Amino acid sequence: MKETEEITKALLEFRNERDWEQFHNPKDLALAINVEAGELLELFLWKNHDEANKEKIKEELADVFAYAFLLAEKYNLDIKEIVMEKIIKNGEKYPVDKAKGTAKKYNEL
Amino acid sequence: MKETEEITKALLEFRNERDWEQFHNPKDLALAINVEAGELLELFLWKNHDEANKEKIKEELADVFAYAFLLAEKYNLDIKEIVMEKIIKNGEKYPVDKAKGTAKKYNEL
Amino acid sequence: MKETEEITKALLEFRNERDWEQFHNPKDLALAINVEAGELLELFLWKNHDEANKEKIKEELADVFAYAFLLAEKYNLDIKEIVMEKIIKNGEKYPVDKAKGTAKKYNEL
Amino acid sequence: MKETEEITKALLEFRNERDWEQFHNPKDLALAINVEAGELLELFLWKNHDEANKEKIKEELADVFAYAFLLAEKYNLDIKEIVMEKIIKNGEKYPVDKAKGTAKKYNEL
């Protein structure tokens, strides 16, 4: 079994033992990703780039991943595949010669 | 190489070709996760649970994953390990006998 | 009529002319606030504190306000009243002598 | 003094008594809006449209407003003015005859 499938499997077991599938519709999973992303962001609030607490980041980032894996599972998406596809797509939006060294959005390049 | 490491490797290559490491400090990566999570959420706005466009979800979810992988890399975190650790921790907060079938938060169980 | 009521009135007129009340349930309005907050945040991504575009900030911030006013209206909340109440509550959590000059959260003071 | 100015004045007094202006740069205020928007959103997570707790909504919404007022103040923006301007702009993107009764985005109308 692939590594990302193992992670998803563990998350589904945890969910199913608690009979939580009934709550985990795609819309609420997208909400959950935002809620956890917000908690992750709070760890950096009023702080310089690298002042956040690593232990807490680990936990909040794990929550973001957990709901992202669960949403991917809802749509039967393969994590590696969708990220690789997006990298190719972004390569077209951000060609190296134009995008190198600048943080501009593709529509401003 | 593990699957999650392969994903991270591809993301780092994409970033380094564009000399973008200078922008990718942990705080801005946490911001980026929130921005992408918001774009994912928008796909569900004003809609029922399952009415969102799967193709677009695939792309926005890939973006959430991409920045989450990059932030994990900053702190040298192993994705599977941090998710598994969080599952154990959540198992203590949400014991099956109390949490089964309810969406209440652990402090309300 | 109070100023905040005038703003709400204009927003409701805009909504009702388009027959959009059917979409504006409290949950989706909370989603909309997050979506707009994410778009506002994107204006600061990869940038220093003050490098964002003021014109765009004005628009995204207006969107955040618009949905926040509409959600307040759903619950019949008076904006000034709820902010003033929160200031009093925060004054108890963050007494001047402890909170002065520090960005720590109240549970770390 | 206008009502929105009174609210801003109270927020600035609270901030200045605690010497917090040093933390309140525009970027972190935009972060704070997102963090609070996420906490507001959490009140609706796994719930139907109207099941959220009104008392808690009042508090989280007040936080969203507070940081939104403070960010507006940074750019010297008048709340009523920017919302009214955005209503006019949205009226062009969403003309009544096309937008009535549909939740489609303007680029899909």
GROMACS .gro file of C-alpha atoms in nm:
model
  436
    1MET     CA    1   0.000   0.000   0.000
    2LYS     CA    2   0.125   0.348  -0.083
    3GLU     CA    3   0.223   0.580   0.200
    4THR     CA    4  -0.056   0.831   0.135
    5GLU     CA    5  -0.307   0.545   0.125
    6GLU     CA    6  -0.181   0.425   0.463
    7ILE     CA    7  -0.239   0.771   0.609
    8THR     CA    8  -0.589   0.786   0.462
    9LYS     CA    9  -0.663   0.435   0.589
   10ALA     CA   10  -0.566   0.531   0.945
   11LEU     CA   11  -0.783   0.843   0.928
   12LEU     CA   12  -1.082   0.647   0.799
   13GLU     CA   13  -1.048   0.388   1.074
   14PHE     CA   14  -1.042   0.662   1.336
   15ARG     CA   15  -1.349   0.821   1.179
   16ASN     CA   16  -1.545   0.503   1.133
   17GLU     CA   17  -1.487   0.378   1.488
   18ARG     CA   18  -1.660   0.699   1.598
   19ASP     CA   19  -1.936   0.682   1.338
   20TRP     CA   20  -1.839   1.026   1.209
   21GLU     CA   21  -1.881   0.967   0.840
   22GLN     CA   22  -2.229   1.118   0.868
   23PHE     CA   23  -2.070   1.458   0.946
   24HIS     CA   24  -1.785   1.437   0.694
   25ASN     CA   25  -1.952   1.566   0.380
   26PRO     CA   26  -1.723   1.750   0.134
   27LYS     CA   27  -1.847   2.096   0.229
   28ASP     CA   28  -1.785   2.050   0.600
   29LEU     CA   29  -1.445   1.894   0.529
   30ALA     CA   30  -1.354   2.207   0.332
   31LEU     CA   31  -1.475   2.410   0.630
   32ALA     CA   32  -1.261   2.198   0.863
   33ILE     CA   33  -0.952   2.261   0.650
   34ASN     CA   34  -1.014   2.634   0.685
   35VAL     CA   35  -1.071   2.615   1.059
   36GLU     CA   36  -0.746   2.422   1.107
   37ALA     CA   37  -0.559   2.648   0.866
   38GLY     CA   38  -0.676   2.940   1.080
   39GLU     CA   39  -0.546   2.774   1.396
   40LEU     CA   40  -0.214   2.715   1.224
   41LEU     CA   41  -0.204   3.079   1.117
   42GLU     CA   42  -0.273   3.198   1.470
   43LEU     CA   43   0.062   3.050   1.578
   44PHE     CA   44   0.234   3.313   1.361
   45LEU     CA   45   0.014   3.608   1.458
   46TRP     CA   46   0.204   3.921   1.574
   47LYS     CA   47   0.527   3.728   1.530
   48ASN     CA   48   0.831   3.733   1.306
   49HIS     CA   49   0.870   3.467   1.040
   50ASP     CA   50   1.039   3.205   1.253
   51GLU     CA   51   0.916   3.273   1.605
   52ALA     CA   52   0.630   3.025   1.609
   53ASN     CA   53   0.625   2.720   1.835
   54LYS     CA   54   0.731   2.412   1.639
   55GLU     CA   55   0.545   2.164   1.859
   56LYS     CA   56   0.216   2.346   1.805
   57ILE     CA   57   0.281   2.389   1.434
   58LYS     CA   58   0.328   2.014   1.410
   59GLU     CA   59  -0.014   1.956   1.559
   60GLU     CA   60  -0.206   2.217   1.363
   61LEU     CA   61  -0.038   2.120   1.039
   62ALA     CA   62  -0.127   1.756   1.110
   63ASP     CA   63  -0.492   1.866   1.142
   64VAL     CA   64  -0.478   2.048   0.809
   65PHE     CA   65  -0.331   1.737   0.646
   66ALA     CA   66  -0.587   1.509   0.811
   67TYR     CA   67  -0.888   1.693   0.670
   68ALA     CA   68  -0.716   1.744   0.335
   69PHE     CA   69  -0.657   1.367   0.311
   70LEU     CA   70  -1.019   1.301   0.407
   71LEU     CA   71  -1.151   1.544   0.145
   72ALA     CA   72  -0.925   1.389  -0.119
   73GLU     CA   73  -1.065   1.048  -0.024
   74LYS     CA   74  -1.422   1.174  -0.078
   75TYR     CA   75  -1.338   1.247  -0.441
   76ASN     CA   76  -1.112   0.945  -0.481
   77LEU     CA   77  -0.812   1.165  -0.554
   78ASP     CA   78  -0.453   1.043  -0.543
   79ILE     CA   79  -0.247   1.302  -0.352
   80LYS     CA   80   0.076   1.257  -0.541
   81GLU     CA   81  -0.104   1.267  -0.874
   82ILE     CA   82  -0.296   1.588  -0.808
   83VAL     CA   83   0.009   1.769  -0.671
   84MET     CA   84   0.222   1.657  -0.966
   85GLU     CA   85  -0.049   1.769  -1.209
   86LYS     CA   86  -0.066   2.107  -1.038
   87ILE     CA   87   0.311   2.148  -1.059
   88ILE     CA   88   0.292   2.096  -1.436
   89LYS     CA   89   0.004   2.343  -1.464
   90ASN     CA   90   0.187   2.599  -1.251
   91GLY     CA   91   0.496   2.551  -1.464
   92GLU     CA   92   0.296   2.686  -1.758
   93LYS     CA   93   0.161   2.980  -1.556
   94TYR     CA   94   0.501   3.056  -1.409
   95PRO     CA   95   0.771   2.984  -1.672
   96VAL     CA   96   1.118   2.995  -1.518
   97ASP     CA   97   1.245   3.280  -1.732
   98LYS     CA   98   0.958   3.510  -1.630
   99ALA     CA   99   0.895   3.397  -1.274
  100LYS     CA  100   1.250   3.361  -1.147
  101GLY     CA  101   1.314   3.564  -0.837
  102THR     CA  102   0.981   3.744  -0.834
  103ALA     CA  103   0.673   3.686  -0.617
  104LYS     CA  104   0.436   3.844  -0.868
  105LYS     CA  105   0.116   3.661  -0.961
  106TYR     CA  106   0.107   3.501  -1.304
  107ASN     CA  107  -0.134   3.763  -1.436
  108GLU     CA  108   0.118   4.036  -1.348
  109LEU     CA  109   0.426   3.869  -1.497
  110MET     CA  110   1.237   0.732  -0.134
  111LYS     CA  111   0.904   0.754   0.044
  112GLU     CA  112   0.602   0.883  -0.147
  113THR     CA  113   0.561   1.197   0.065
  114GLU     CA  114   0.932   1.271   0.019
  115GLU     CA  115   0.892   1.239  -0.356
  116ILE     CA  116   0.610   1.495  -0.349
  117THR     CA  117   0.820   1.733  -0.138
  118LYS     CA  118   1.118   1.683  -0.368
  119ALA     CA  119   0.913   1.780  -0.674
  120LEU     CA  120   0.779   2.089  -0.497
  121LEU     CA  121   1.127   2.197  -0.390
  122GLU     CA  122   1.260   2.155  -0.743
  123PHE     CA  123   0.980   2.370  -0.879
  124ARG     CA  124   1.051   2.633  -0.614
  125ASN     CA  125   1.426   2.633  -0.651
  126GLU     CA  126   1.419   2.661  -1.029
  127ARG     CA  127   1.228   2.987  -0.973
  128ASP     CA  128   1.447   3.107  -0.686
  129TRP     CA  129   1.141   3.135  -0.464
  130GLU     CA  130   1.290   3.005  -0.142
  131GLN     CA  131   1.348   3.366  -0.039
  132PHE     CA  132   0.968   3.417  -0.018
  133HIS     CA  133   0.884   3.084   0.144
  134ASN     CA  134   0.937   3.160   0.510
  135PRO     CA  135   0.716   2.965   0.752
  136LYS     CA  136   0.480   3.255   0.822
  137ASP     CA  137   0.406   3.322   0.455
  138LEU     CA  138   0.364   2.950   0.391
  139ALA     CA  139   0.102   2.941   0.667
  140LEU     CA  140  -0.061   3.242   0.498
  141ALA     CA  141  -0.053   3.059   0.164
  142ILE     CA  142  -0.226   2.756   0.315
  143ASN     CA  143  -0.504   2.987   0.436
  144VAL     CA  144  -0.535   3.163   0.102
  145GLU     CA  145  -0.564   2.831  -0.082
  146ALA     CA  146  -0.800   2.688   0.181
  147GLY     CA  147  -1.019   2.994   0.120
  148GLU     CA  148  -1.020   2.931  -0.255
  149LEU     CA  149  -1.116   2.570  -0.190
  150LEU     CA  150  -1.394   2.685   0.040
  151GLU     CA  151  -1.529   2.925  -0.221
  152LEU     CA  152  -1.612   2.626  -0.442
  153PHE     CA  153  -1.874   2.523  -0.185
  154LEU     CA  154  -2.015   2.870  -0.119
  155TRP     CA  155  -2.395   2.899  -0.148
  156LYS     CA  156  -2.406   2.531  -0.244
  157ASN     CA  157  -2.525   2.203  -0.103
  158HIS     CA  158  -2.276   1.954   0.031
  159ASP     CA  159  -2.199   1.779  -0.294
  160GLU     CA  160  -2.262   2.040  -0.561
  161ALA     CA  161  -1.905   2.163  -0.599
  162ASN     CA  162  -1.702   2.116  -0.916
  163LYS     CA  163  -1.468   1.817  -0.875
  164GLU     CA  164  -1.209   1.942  -1.127
  165LYS     CA  165  -1.170   2.271  -0.943
  166ILE     CA  166  -1.163   2.098  -0.605
  167LYS     CA  167  -0.877   1.884  -0.731
  168GLU     CA  168  -0.676   2.193  -0.816
  169GLU     CA  169  -0.743   2.394  -0.504
  170LEU     CA  170  -0.687   2.092  -0.281
  171ALA     CA  171  -0.357   2.030  -0.461
  172ASP     CA  172  -0.256   2.387  -0.373
  173VAL     CA  173  -0.342   2.334  -0.006
  174PHE     CA  174  -0.134   2.015  -0.007
  175ALA     CA  175   0.155   2.183  -0.187
  176TYR     CA  176   0.198   2.458   0.072
  177ALA     CA  177   0.134   2.215   0.357
  178PHE     CA  178   0.414   1.991   0.228
  179LEU     CA  179   0.644   2.292   0.193
  180LEU     CA  180   0.572   2.411   0.547
  181ALA     CA  181   0.631   2.059   0.681
  182GLU     CA  182   0.964   2.057   0.500
  183LYS     CA  183   1.067   2.383   0.668
  184TYR     CA  184   1.037   2.212   1.006
  185ASN     CA  185   1.170   1.881   0.882
  186LEU     CA  186   0.842   1.706   0.969
  187ASP     CA  187   0.746   1.364   0.839
  188ILE     CA  188   0.384   1.382   0.718
  189LYS     CA  189   0.284   1.028   0.807
  190GLU     CA  190   0.444   1.055   1.148
  191ILE     CA  191   0.273   1.381   1.247
  192VAL     CA  192  -0.068   1.263   1.127
  193MET     CA  193  -0.032   0.931   1.309
  194GLU     CA  194   0.074   1.112   1.627
  195LYS     CA  195  -0.227   1.340   1.600
  196ILE     CA  196  -0.459   1.043   1.555
  197ILE     CA  197  -0.329   0.895   1.882
  198LYS     CA  198  -0.368   1.229   2.059
  199ASN     CA  199  -0.721   1.274   1.923
  200GLY     CA  200  -0.804   0.920   2.033
  201GLU     CA  201  -0.745   1.035   2.391
  202LYS     CA  202  -0.955   1.350   2.346
  203TYR     CA  203  -1.231   1.161   2.169
  204PRO     CA  204  -1.263   0.813   2.325
  205VAL     CA  205  -1.492   0.592   2.115
  206ASP     CA  206  -1.750   0.534   2.389
  207LYS     CA  207  -1.804   0.908   2.442
  208ALA     CA  208  -1.752   1.041   2.091
  209LYS     CA  209  -1.941   0.784   1.889
  210GLY     CA  210  -2.206   0.938   1.669
  211THR     CA  211  -2.172   1.291   1.804
  212ALA     CA  212  -2.005   1.596   1.651
  213LYS     CA  213  -1.951   1.766   1.987
  214LYS     CA  214  -1.611   1.911   2.070
  215TYR     CA  215  -1.403   1.717   2.324
  216ASN     CA  216  -1.461   1.981   2.591
  217GLU     CA  217  -1.837   1.933   2.560
  218LEU     CA  218  -1.839   1.551   2.568
  219MET     CA  219  -3.111   5.586   1.133
  220LYS     CA  220  -2.774   5.485   1.272
  221GLU     CA  221  -2.478   5.463   1.035
  222THR     CA  222  -2.435   5.085   1.073
  223GLU     CA  223  -2.806   5.041   1.008
  224GLU     CA  224  -2.774   5.244   0.690
  225ILE     CA  225  -2.496   5.016   0.570
  226THR     CA  226  -2.701   4.707   0.648
  227LYS     CA  227  -3.004   4.855   0.476
  228ALA     CA  228  -2.808   4.916   0.155
  229LEU     CA  229  -2.672   4.560   0.163
  230LEU     CA  230  -3.017   4.413   0.215
  231GLU     CA  231  -3.160   4.615  -0.074
  232PHE     CA  232  -2.884   4.490  -0.302
  233ARG     CA  233  -2.949   4.132  -0.189
  234ASN     CA  234  -3.326   4.147  -0.212
  235GLU     CA  235  -3.329   4.301  -0.560
  236ARG     CA  236  -3.139   3.987  -0.669
  237ASP     CA  237  -3.351   3.746  -0.466
  238TRP     CA  238  -3.040   3.618  -0.291
  239GLU     CA  239  -3.180   3.581   0.060
  240GLN     CA  240  -3.238   3.213  -0.017
  241PHE     CA  241  -2.858   3.161  -0.031
  242HIS     CA  242  -2.769   3.381   0.266
  243ASN     CA  243  -2.813   3.140   0.553
  244PRO     CA  244  -2.584   3.200   0.855
  245LYS     CA  245  -2.347   2.913   0.773
  246ASP     CA  246  -2.283   3.027   0.417
  247LEU     CA  247  -2.241   3.386   0.533
  248ALA     CA  248  -1.971   3.265   0.774
  249LEU     CA  249  -1.814   3.081   0.480
  250ALA     CA  250  -1.830   3.398   0.271
  251ILE     CA  251  -1.652   3.596   0.543
  252ASN     CA  252  -1.371   3.339   0.534
  253VAL     CA  253  -1.350   3.341   0.156
  254GLU     CA  254  -1.324   3.719   0.150
  255ALA     CA  255  -1.081   3.723   0.443
  256GLY     CA  256  -0.864   3.483   0.239
  257GLU     CA  257  -0.873   3.715  -0.061
  258LEU     CA  258  -0.774   4.004   0.163
  259LEU     CA  259  -0.489   3.796   0.306
  260GLU     CA  260  -0.363   3.708  -0.040
  261LEU     CA  261  -0.284   4.076  -0.097
  262PHE     CA  262  -0.015   4.047   0.172
  263LEU     CA  263   0.126   3.711   0.065
  264TRP     CA  264   0.506   3.702   0.016
  265LYS     CA  265   0.515   4.072   0.102
  266ASN     CA  266   0.641   4.293   0.378
  267HIS     CA  267   0.398   4.450   0.618
  268ASP     CA  268   0.313   4.756   0.416
  269GLU     CA  269   0.367   4.654   0.055
  270ALA     CA  270   0.008   4.559  -0.025
  271ASN     CA  271  -0.202   4.749  -0.277
  272LYS     CA  272  -0.433   4.992  -0.097
  273GLU     CA  273  -0.697   4.999  -0.371
  274LYS     CA  274  -0.736   4.622  -0.361
  275ILE     CA  275  -0.734   4.615   0.018
  276LYS     CA  276  -1.021   4.863   0.014
  277GLU     CA  277  -1.226   4.628  -0.201
  278GLU     CA  278  -1.152   4.304  -0.021
  279LEU     CA  279  -1.200   4.466   0.317
  280ALA     CA  280  -1.534   4.603   0.196
  281ASP     CA  281  -1.635   4.246   0.109
  282VAL     CA  282  -1.540   4.121   0.455
  283PHE     CA  283  -1.746   4.401   0.609
  284ALA     CA  284  -2.040   4.335   0.377
  285TYR     CA  285  -2.078   3.971   0.479
  286ALA     CA  286  -2.005   4.051   0.842
  287PHE     CA  287  -2.287   4.309   0.841
  288LEU     CA  288  -2.520   4.058   0.674
  289LEU     CA  289  -2.440   3.788   0.928
  290ALA     CA  290  -2.494   4.034   1.214
  291GLU     CA  291  -2.830   4.120   1.063
  292LYS     CA  292  -2.931   3.751   1.060
  293TYR     CA  293  -2.891   3.745   1.438
  294ASN     CA  294  -3.025   4.095   1.489
  295LEU     CA  295  -2.696   4.210   1.638
  296ASP     CA  296  -2.600   4.575   1.684
  297ILE     CA  297  -2.240   4.618   1.558
  298LYS     CA  298  -2.139   4.889   1.801
  299GLU     CA  299  -2.291   4.703   2.093
  300ILE     CA  300  -2.117   4.370   2.023
  301VAL     CA  301  -1.778   4.533   1.965
  302MET     CA  302  -1.810   4.742   2.283
  303GLU     CA  303  -1.910   4.432   2.481
  304LYS     CA  304  -1.609   4.244   2.343
  305ILE     CA  305  -1.377   4.529   2.438
  306ILE     CA  306  -1.499   4.506   2.797
  307LYS     CA  307  -1.458   4.128   2.797
  308ASN     CA  308  -1.108   4.154   2.648
  309GLY     CA  309  -1.020   4.415   2.907
  310GLU     CA  310  -1.073   4.145   3.171
  311LYS     CA  311  -0.866   3.891   2.981
  312TYR     CA  312  -0.593   4.140   2.905
  313PRO     CA  313  -0.555   4.375   3.206
  314VAL     CA  314  -0.330   4.669   3.119
  315ASP     CA  315  -0.066   4.593   3.382
  316LYS     CA  316  -0.012   4.239   3.251
  317ALA     CA  317  -0.075   4.284   2.879
  318LYS     CA  318   0.112   4.608   2.819
  319GLY     CA  319   0.371   4.577   2.545
  320THR     CA  320   0.338   4.202   2.499
  321ALA     CA  321   0.164   4.003   2.224
  322LYS     CA  322   0.118   3.696   2.443
  323LYS     CA  323  -0.222   3.528   2.456
  324TYR     CA  324  -0.422   3.579   2.775
  325ASN     CA  325  -0.360   3.221   2.886
  326GLU     CA  326   0.016   3.282   2.874
  327LEU     CA  327   0.020   3.614   3.060
  328MET     CA  328  -1.869   6.177   1.564
  329LYS     CA  329  -1.998   5.907   1.333
  330GLU     CA  330  -2.090   5.569   1.475
  331THR     CA  331  -1.812   5.380   1.292
  332GLU     CA  332  -1.562   5.639   1.413
  333GLU     CA  333  -1.680   5.586   1.769
  334ILE     CA  334  -1.619   5.212   1.735
  335THR     CA  335  -1.272   5.269   1.591
  336LYS     CA  336  -1.194   5.520   1.866
  337ALA     CA  337  -1.283   5.268   2.137
  338LEU     CA  338  -1.067   5.001   1.970
  339LEU     CA  339  -0.771   5.237   1.941
  340GLU     CA  340  -0.799   5.336   2.307
  341PHE     CA  341  -0.799   4.971   2.408
  342ARG     CA  342  -0.496   4.906   2.188
  343ASN     CA  343  -0.298   5.210   2.293
  344GLU     CA  344  -0.349   5.152   2.665
  345ARG     CA  345  -0.175   4.817   2.609
  346ASP     CA  346   0.095   4.957   2.380
  347TRP     CA  347  -0.006   4.712   2.108
  348GLU     CA  348   0.027   4.940   1.807
  349GLN     CA  349   0.375   4.793   1.752
  350PHE     CA  350   0.214   4.457   1.666
  351HIS     CA  351  -0.076   4.593   1.460
  352ASN     CA  352   0.083   4.628   1.118
  353PRO     CA  353  -0.153   4.579   0.820
  354LYS     CA  354  -0.029   4.230   0.739
  355ASP     CA  355  -0.082   4.095   1.088
  356LEU     CA  356  -0.422   4.265   1.108
  357ALA     CA  357  -0.519   4.080   0.789
  358LEU     CA  358  -0.393   3.761   0.954
  359ALA     CA  359  -0.598   3.838   1.263
  360ILE     CA  360  -0.914   3.882   1.054
  361ASN     CA  361  -0.852   3.536   0.907
  362VAL     CA  362  -0.787   3.378   1.245
  363GLU     CA  363  -1.108   3.523   1.387
  364ALA     CA  364  -1.304   3.436   1.072
  365GLY     CA  365  -1.183   3.077   1.121
  366GLU     CA  366  -1.304   3.075   1.480
  367LEU     CA  367  -1.641   3.207   1.364
  368LEU     CA  368  -1.655   2.936   1.099
  369GLU     CA  369  -1.579   2.665   1.353
  370LEU     CA  370  -1.910   2.743   1.525
  371PHE     CA  371  -2.088   2.612   1.214
  372LEU     CA  372  -1.868   2.306   1.157
  373TRP     CA  373  -2.056   1.974   1.119
  374LYS     CA  374  -2.380   2.165   1.177
  375ASN     CA  375  -2.687   2.263   0.984
  376HIS     CA  376  -2.732   2.620   0.875
  377ASP     CA  377  -2.894   2.751   1.189
  378GLU     CA  378  -2.763   2.527   1.466
  379ALA     CA  379  -2.476   2.747   1.578
  380ASN     CA  380  -2.464   2.909   1.921
  381LYS     CA  381  -2.574   3.273   1.896
  382GLU     CA  382  -2.379   3.389   2.202
  383LYS     CA  383  -2.053   3.257   2.062
  384ILE     CA  384  -2.129   3.393   1.715
  385LYS     CA  385  -2.174   3.735   1.873
  386GLU     CA  386  -1.827   3.718   2.023
  387GLU     CA  387  -1.642   3.581   1.722
  388LEU     CA  388  -1.818   3.818   1.486
  389ALA     CA  389  -1.724   4.105   1.717
  390ASP     CA  390  -1.360   3.996   1.684
  391VAL     CA  391  -1.383   3.992   1.305
  392PHE     CA  392  -1.532   4.341   1.313
  393ALA     CA  393  -1.270   4.466   1.559
  394TYR     CA  394  -0.973   4.372   1.340
  395ALA     CA  395  -1.155   4.484   1.026
  396PHE     CA  396  -1.212   4.828   1.182
  397LEU     CA  397  -0.846   4.844   1.289
  398LEU     CA  398  -0.723   4.753   0.941
  399ALA     CA  399  -0.954   5.012   0.787
  400GLU     CA  400  -0.810   5.269   1.025
  401LYS     CA  401  -0.454   5.186   0.912
  402TYR     CA  402  -0.549   5.291   0.559
  403ASN     CA  403  -0.773   5.574   0.671
  404LEU     CA  404  -1.077   5.413   0.509
  405ASP     CA  405  -1.435   5.512   0.584
  406ILE     CA  406  -1.637   5.194   0.638
  407LYS     CA  407  -1.965   5.320   0.498
  408GLU     CA  408  -1.794   5.469   0.197
  409ILE     CA  409  -1.601   5.155   0.099
  410VAL     CA  410  -1.904   4.930   0.142
  411MET     CA  411  -2.124   5.166  -0.062
  412GLU     CA  412  -1.859   5.183  -0.335
  413LYS     CA  413  -1.840   4.804  -0.343
  414ILE     CA  414  -2.218   4.775  -0.371
  415ILE     CA  415  -2.208   4.998  -0.680
  416LYS     CA  416  -1.923   4.796  -0.829
  417ASN     CA  417  -2.101   4.467  -0.756
  418GLY     CA  418  -2.415   4.608  -0.913
  419GLU     CA  419  -2.224   4.628  -1.240
  420LYS     CA  420  -2.087   4.275  -1.206
  421TYR     CA  421  -2.423   4.136  -1.103
  422PRO     CA  422  -2.698   4.320  -1.294
  423VAL     CA  423  -3.043   4.238  -1.154
  424ASP     CA  424  -3.176   4.086  -1.474
  425LYS     CA  425  -2.890   3.836  -1.500
  426ALA     CA  426  -2.816   3.768  -1.135
  427LYS     CA  427  -3.169   3.738  -0.997
  428GLY     CA  428  -3.226   3.413  -0.816
  429THR     CA  429  -2.893   3.255  -0.906
  430ALA     CA  430  -2.580   3.206  -0.696
  431LYS     CA  431  -2.350   3.188  -0.996
  432LYS     CA  432  -2.032   3.393  -1.002
  433TYR     CA  433  -2.031   3.696  -1.229
  434ASN     CA  434  -1.796   3.527  -1.475
  435GLU     CA  435  -2.047   3.244  -1.521
  436LEU     CA  436  -2.358   3.459  -1.564
   0.00000   0.00000   0.00000
